[in-house]
XYZ file of C-alpha atoms in Angstrom:
447
model
C 0.000 0.000 0.000
C 2.658 2.510 1.038
C 4.667 2.109 -2.176
C 1.651 2.470 -4.472
C 0.198 5.842 -5.409
C -3.605 6.042 -5.333
C -5.311 8.801 -7.324
C -8.985 9.668 -6.906
C -10.464 11.031 -10.115
C -9.462 10.404 -13.731
C -10.160 13.853 -15.070
C -7.435 15.971 -16.631
C -5.510 16.397 -13.367
C -5.817 12.800 -12.193
C -4.908 11.410 -15.615
C -1.806 13.574 -15.858
C -0.778 12.750 -12.271
C -1.108 9.019 -12.961
C 0.974 9.279 -16.128
C 3.758 11.282 -14.498
C 4.044 8.969 -11.498
C 3.976 5.821 -13.621
C 6.601 7.242 -15.985
C 8.753 7.775 -12.875
C 8.442 4.065 -12.087
C 5.798 4.212 -9.353
C 2.781 1.851 -9.449
C -0.528 3.731 -9.635
C -4.131 2.821 -8.901
C -6.486 5.266 -10.587
C -9.868 5.402 -8.843
C -12.673 6.608 -11.139
C -16.319 6.101 -10.177
C -17.642 6.815 -13.675
C -19.545 5.276 -15.398
C -20.885 3.349 -12.377
C -21.644 6.629 -10.603
C -22.356 9.483 -12.989
C -22.502 13.273 -12.704
C -24.874 15.734 -14.338
C -22.077 16.956 -16.634
C -20.157 13.864 -17.756
C -21.348 11.664 -20.631
C -18.936 8.737 -20.401
C -16.502 6.852 -18.226
C -13.494 7.966 -20.252
C -10.520 9.649 -18.637
C -9.928 13.379 -19.179
C -13.425 13.969 -20.535
C -13.807 17.617 -21.550
C -17.274 18.530 -20.290
C -17.335 22.202 -21.335
C -15.256 23.646 -24.160
C -13.005 21.612 -26.440
C -10.337 24.315 -26.314
C -7.097 24.512 -24.358
C -7.026 28.221 -25.253
C -4.003 30.075 -26.646
C -1.013 28.069 -27.841
C 1.250 31.138 -28.057
C 4.163 30.235 -25.781
C 5.956 33.548 -26.313
C 3.374 36.128 -25.281
C 0.574 34.243 -23.517
C 0.636 32.646 -20.056
C -1.615 29.747 -21.123
C 0.582 29.034 -24.129
C 3.604 29.118 -21.835
C 1.918 26.516 -19.627
C 1.407 24.371 -22.757
C 5.151 24.673 -23.438
C 6.093 23.652 -19.900
C 3.795 20.628 -19.959
C 5.204 19.502 -23.297
C 8.735 19.920 -21.951
C 7.802 17.744 -18.964
C 6.426 14.944 -21.166
C 2.803 15.654 -20.260
C 0.282 13.111 -21.520
C -2.493 15.702 -21.836
C -0.508 17.953 -24.159
C 0.935 15.059 -26.188
C -2.573 13.742 -26.783
C -4.028 17.173 -27.488
C -1.383 17.779 -30.152
C -2.265 14.484 -31.860
C -5.975 15.324 -31.941
C -5.788 19.057 -32.625
C -8.393 20.843 -34.742
C -7.963 24.101 -36.693
C -8.522 26.929 -34.212
C -6.368 29.869 -35.231
C -3.847 30.561 -32.489
C -5.656 28.333 -30.004
C -5.275 24.615 -29.322
C -8.631 22.887 -29.762
C -9.204 19.142 -29.962
C -11.663 16.518 -31.089
C -12.861 15.942 -27.542
C -14.091 12.355 -27.936
C -10.954 11.225 -29.763
C -8.830 13.071 -27.212
C -10.387 11.501 -24.107
C -10.454 8.097 -25.793
C -6.730 8.321 -26.528
C -5.884 9.441 -22.977
C -7.895 6.504 -21.623
C -6.158 4.052 -23.956
C -2.706 5.321 -22.999
C -3.395 5.031 -19.273
C -4.961 1.571 -19.539
C -2.030 0.358 -21.627
C 0.601 1.512 -19.129
C 2.022 -1.490 -17.245
C 2.213 0.415 -13.923
C -1.343 1.827 -13.965
C -4.412 -0.107 -12.830
C -7.993 1.078 -12.446
C -10.587 0.838 -9.679
C -14.193 1.711 -10.595
C -15.500 1.845 -7.028
C -16.492 5.209 -5.588
C -14.181 6.510 -2.847
C -16.429 8.038 -0.185
C -13.937 9.000 2.547
C -10.459 10.466 2.661
C -8.038 7.598 3.413
C -6.088 7.667 6.679
C -2.875 6.142 5.295
C -1.069 5.382 2.074
C -0.031 7.822 -0.652
C -3.045 9.542 -2.254
C -3.806 12.361 -4.670
C -7.334 13.768 -4.617
C -8.153 15.116 -8.094
C -11.939 14.997 -8.071
C -12.572 18.425 -9.570
C -15.623 20.662 -9.261
C -18.052 17.717 -9.355
C -16.695 15.883 -6.323
C -19.298 13.337 -5.182
C -21.402 14.217 -2.153
C -19.969 11.656 0.275
C -16.339 12.428 -0.516
C -17.017 16.169 -0.450
C -18.518 15.787 3.027
C -15.441 13.846 4.153
C -13.189 16.622 2.797
C -15.288 19.194 4.606
C -15.074 17.238 7.868
C -11.288 16.944 7.668
C -10.540 20.489 6.500
C -13.269 22.363 8.342
C -16.630 23.616 7.133
C -15.272 27.058 6.241
C -12.454 25.687 4.095
C -14.482 24.057 1.328
C -16.769 25.938 -1.038
C -19.523 24.255 -3.004
C -20.686 27.385 -4.819
C -18.126 30.034 -5.499
C -19.102 33.654 -5.764
C -16.484 35.064 -8.086
C -15.743 38.764 -8.395
C -13.871 39.977 -11.490
C -10.102 40.473 -11.228
C -8.296 43.289 -13.029
C -4.645 43.628 -13.978
C -3.441 46.526 -11.804
C -1.362 48.063 -14.579
C -4.512 48.665 -16.665
C -6.311 50.777 -14.028
C -6.256 54.492 -14.876
C -4.771 56.074 -11.748
C -5.354 59.565 -13.158
C -9.006 58.838 -12.334
C -8.769 56.261 -9.537
C -6.910 56.651 -6.248
C -5.634 54.545 -3.352
C -7.380 54.866 0.005
C -9.028 52.632 2.584
C -12.417 53.758 3.790
C -11.960 56.328 6.602
C -8.178 55.824 6.180
C -8.390 52.724 8.351
C -5.142 50.963 9.219
C -2.036 51.598 11.267
C 0.376 51.712 8.331
C 0.354 53.698 5.104
C 0.039 50.427 3.173
C -3.145 49.541 5.091
C -4.514 53.068 4.726
C -4.083 52.782 0.953
C -5.109 49.147 0.581
C -7.965 49.820 -1.873
C -8.145 51.393 -5.308
C -11.223 53.594 -5.675
C -13.107 54.470 -8.866
C -15.547 57.412 -8.500
C -18.933 57.865 -10.162
C -21.158 60.919 -10.399
C -24.939 60.496 -10.414
C -25.271 60.296 -14.198
C -22.537 57.664 -14.440
C -24.127 55.645 -11.650
C -27.594 55.726 -13.223
C -26.187 54.682 -16.611
C -24.263 51.854 -14.923
C -27.402 50.562 -13.164
C -29.367 50.689 -16.440
C -26.670 48.677 -18.230
C -26.416 46.216 -15.340
C -30.149 45.498 -15.333
C -30.319 45.178 -19.118
C -27.247 42.917 -19.471
C -27.655 39.311 -20.575
C -27.377 36.848 -17.676
C -26.466 33.164 -17.505
C -28.530 30.557 -15.684
C -27.540 27.658 -13.462
C -27.195 24.310 -15.203
C -29.429 21.435 -14.181
C -27.956 19.863 -11.071
C -26.214 23.007 -9.816
C -29.170 25.117 -8.721
C -28.820 26.843 -5.373
C -30.273 29.769 -3.493
C -28.137 32.844 -3.070
C -26.983 33.880 0.366
C -26.923 37.534 1.313
C -23.162 37.613 1.827
C -22.488 37.213 -1.903
C -25.559 38.312 -3.827
C -24.911 38.982 -7.511
C -24.748 42.716 -8.119
C -27.609 42.526 -10.611
C -29.815 40.874 -7.963
C -28.987 43.711 -5.577
C -29.787 46.261 -8.280
C -33.140 44.585 -8.901
C -34.032 45.213 -5.255
C -33.784 48.952 -5.832
C -31.662 51.394 -7.811
C -30.000 52.739 -4.662
C -29.143 49.331 -3.206
C -25.618 49.172 -4.637
C -24.926 52.776 -3.625
C -25.669 51.774 -0.038
C -23.804 48.471 -0.381
C -20.531 47.700 -2.159
C -20.573 51.042 -4.020
C -21.145 53.310 -1.008
C -19.055 56.508 -1.262
C -18.663 57.239 2.462
C -15.266 57.654 4.122
C -13.456 58.414 0.869
C -12.013 61.617 -0.591
C -10.942 61.838 -4.213
C -7.515 63.590 -4.262
C -8.003 64.404 -7.960
C -11.092 66.463 -7.060
C -11.308 66.808 -3.258
C -14.100 69.398 -3.356
C -16.545 67.082 -5.149
C -18.249 64.244 -3.276
C -18.580 61.066 -5.320
C -22.132 59.784 -5.776
C -20.870 56.186 -5.738
C -17.475 54.492 -5.560
C -16.331 51.131 -6.888
C -13.534 49.671 -4.787
C -10.851 47.198 -5.858
C -8.854 45.158 -3.371
C -5.429 43.573 -3.865
C -5.802 39.919 -4.806
C -2.239 38.637 -4.675
C 0.927 39.242 -2.696
C 2.667 40.855 -5.669
C -0.003 43.544 -5.960
C -0.377 42.930 -9.692
C -4.037 41.825 -9.490
C -7.055 43.529 -7.911
C -10.576 42.179 -7.482
C -13.671 44.374 -7.746
C -15.134 44.268 -4.255
C -18.647 42.860 -3.970
C -19.067 42.401 -7.732
C -20.133 38.767 -7.909
C -22.223 38.428 -11.034
C -24.117 36.091 -13.356
C -23.747 38.403 -16.359
C -22.409 36.704 -19.467
C -18.741 37.380 -20.084
C -19.220 39.725 -23.020
C -21.714 41.778 -21.053
C -19.370 41.949 -18.063
C -16.579 43.450 -20.126
C -18.901 46.082 -21.569
C -20.579 47.004 -18.283
C -17.468 47.036 -16.097
C -15.586 49.238 -18.552
C -18.247 51.883 -17.879
C -16.654 52.330 -14.445
C -14.420 55.433 -14.478
C -10.811 54.307 -14.211
C -11.561 50.887 -15.716
C -12.315 52.054 -19.249
C -9.115 50.342 -20.470
C -9.136 47.506 -17.952
C -7.746 44.102 -18.793
C -9.398 41.295 -16.836
C -7.419 38.366 -15.435
C -10.755 36.715 -14.619
C -14.401 37.631 -15.050
C -17.074 37.039 -12.437
C -19.589 34.288 -11.871
C -21.517 32.167 -9.419
C -21.614 28.438 -10.071
C -20.961 25.084 -8.537
C -17.245 24.535 -8.126
C -16.039 22.494 -5.187
C -12.645 23.858 -4.166
C -10.448 24.175 -1.110
C -9.220 27.335 0.514
C -5.822 26.002 -0.514
C -3.596 28.816 0.841
C -4.682 27.862 4.365
C -4.627 24.074 3.859
C -1.882 22.975 1.464
C 1.903 23.123 1.808
C 4.187 23.798 -1.146
C 4.207 20.054 -1.885
C 0.416 20.294 -2.416
C -0.098 18.130 0.688
C -2.894 18.625 3.179
C -1.201 19.921 6.304
C -3.525 17.942 8.621
C -2.889 14.732 6.667
C 0.322 14.918 4.655
C -0.347 11.519 3.070
C -2.988 13.344 0.972
C -2.161 15.597 -1.940
C -4.735 17.597 -3.879
C -4.551 18.446 -7.573
C -6.659 20.061 -10.283
C -9.641 22.353 -9.918
C -10.319 21.277 -6.348
C -7.150 23.210 -5.396
C -8.529 26.470 -6.778
C -7.087 26.644 -10.280
C -9.461 27.267 -13.150
C -9.265 25.720 -16.605
C -8.353 22.484 -18.333
C -4.663 23.261 -18.752
C -4.211 24.640 -15.249
C -5.880 21.560 -13.755
C -3.700 19.194 -15.761
C -0.588 21.168 -14.808
C -1.337 20.803 -11.106
C -1.841 17.088 -11.725
C 1.543 16.942 -13.400
C 3.233 18.540 -10.392
C 1.340 16.451 -7.833
C 2.191 13.234 -9.673
C 5.878 14.075 -9.851
C 6.029 15.227 -6.222
C 4.217 12.119 -4.969
C 6.456 9.822 -6.999
C 9.572 11.528 -5.624
C 8.299 11.163 -2.057
C 7.549 7.455 -2.517
C 11.128 7.038 -3.766
C 12.485 8.773 -0.651
C 13.174 12.117 -2.303
C 11.742 15.630 -2.163
C 10.965 17.456 -5.388
C 10.807 21.230 -4.867
C 8.205 23.134 -6.887
C 9.493 25.012 -9.929
C 10.383 28.669 -9.537
C 7.345 30.914 -9.396
C 8.861 32.727 -12.363
C 7.486 29.756 -14.382
C 3.820 29.254 -15.236
C 3.503 26.085 -13.157
C 5.444 27.609 -10.303
C 3.321 30.762 -10.363
C 0.140 28.682 -10.154
C 1.292 26.435 -7.327
C 2.658 29.454 -5.466
C -0.716 31.174 -5.856
C -2.730 28.285 -4.435
C -0.319 27.441 -1.617
C 0.306 30.891 -0.206
C 0.606 33.622 -2.813
C -3.119 34.411 -2.847
C -5.014 36.219 -0.127
C -6.769 33.445 1.820
C -9.734 35.644 2.792
C -10.657 36.325 -0.824
C -9.314 33.163 -2.445
C -11.189 32.146 -5.588
C -10.381 29.901 -8.573
C -7.858 31.452 -10.958
C -6.573 30.886 -14.490
C -2.868 31.231 -15.180
C -1.961 34.806 -16.139
C 1.070 37.053 -16.047
C -0.340 38.855 -13.014
C 0.747 35.829 -10.969
C 4.388 36.204 -12.061
C 7.003 38.340 -10.282
C 7.417 41.594 -12.212
C 10.287 42.036 -14.637
C 12.732 44.926 -14.445
C 11.281 48.407 -14.894
C 12.751 48.756 -18.375
C 9.957 46.584 -19.732
C 7.172 48.459 -17.938
C 4.304 50.451 -19.391
C 1.495 49.643 -21.768
C 3.599 50.238 -24.896
C 6.096 47.611 -23.852
C 3.541 44.921 -23.063
C 4.469 42.588 -25.935
C 8.153 42.785 -25.048
C 7.302 42.349 -21.382
C 5.254 39.206 -22.037
C 8.126 37.828 -24.110
C 10.387 38.634 -21.184
C 8.149 36.622 -18.852
C 8.160 33.596 -21.157
C 11.902 33.720 -21.853
C 12.632 33.840 -18.137
C 10.117 31.067 -17.406
C 11.504 28.710 -20.045
C 15.025 29.113 -18.688
C 13.851 28.434 -15.123
C 11.647 25.491 -16.079
C 14.375 23.886 -18.148
C 16.711 24.138 -15.156
C 14.041 22.587 -12.885
C 13.660 19.618 -15.237
C 17.432 19.216 -15.589
C 17.814 18.994 -11.812
C 15.558 15.906 -11.841
C 17.522 14.092 -14.539
């Protein structure tokens, strides 16, 4: 038992973890309850089934963080990327696949591997001993989810995430916005300037409310319906309760003075709060929403100071079982209370097919190293994988932690010479050049 790696869930993360560990010479048992126990989203019992889009998004490894993650996974011999490349469809600069052929090929590769065996029984409780990776994703079964909640604490596991949009800090117009905490609260200057504030006059506020109410909204899928709770009502639901509701809620203007125009009192203020330790990402406070993505971009760019905003993530409210990983996982992706358990994939708080598979790749390699009596350090957080694992294991603010796609806002900044909007393409190339060098060195150290 102790020398075998058990993986719960054969989605993208679990499949990649199994492949990496087996390629390292470690026997793997892959536990997948489908098709015996189904979910509302899956159609088959195949591994790595893509239940939403068939796209792995941008394949540009020079100027796109997702494309860089593709590059790193290819360099690490990732099964998911190898299979995606073999079943790619024309998609411009993106990597899209024939989803049925893709999942079928992943399944065939895993079943053919001499060190991988399958168990089709549902795992309902977190195991007390042995080496395990939990990669059950957003559709974790009820019994196992309850076991995770019991072990980690009721406040550490979300079943419906209320996601506020996140903005790249460099795209906020600070000639309009300003830094200030409400009533200048805080003992240090950093605390007193912890928020970025975007002011609205009455006409701007009224136009914003009109656009918010008229915007196209998404609906819950069958099987993920849930009532809202007052702590994270969608902003459009608040607006429906009365046009002044937001102005007396998350957009209240009290305790704030605009240094660009100190004599004029703002009618409403939108606040943004730092979302990562680097200060490169800010979330829009209280702006959970069910608006469709296109509508969000249009409506949120009506906010003064955000007219040129670039979004690292847009908002939403949907079922997505995930841990408050910064409080629970160490940098080996192990549960601190039970270090025999690693977590990987979307359950750790990464968002997206590629990100999930990448966390599976790391978890599989780390678990295999541990079984062989070694310790594999995570890659530098100057790499895409390293930036993601750093984010979920400590780089993010635990109080506001929400699922995140890979993006350059998670990377340490480059030197100032590459700063500014005009130098963005060169700066992104700088990020990817640095990452490739660091990731290559990380792989070489394991050889």
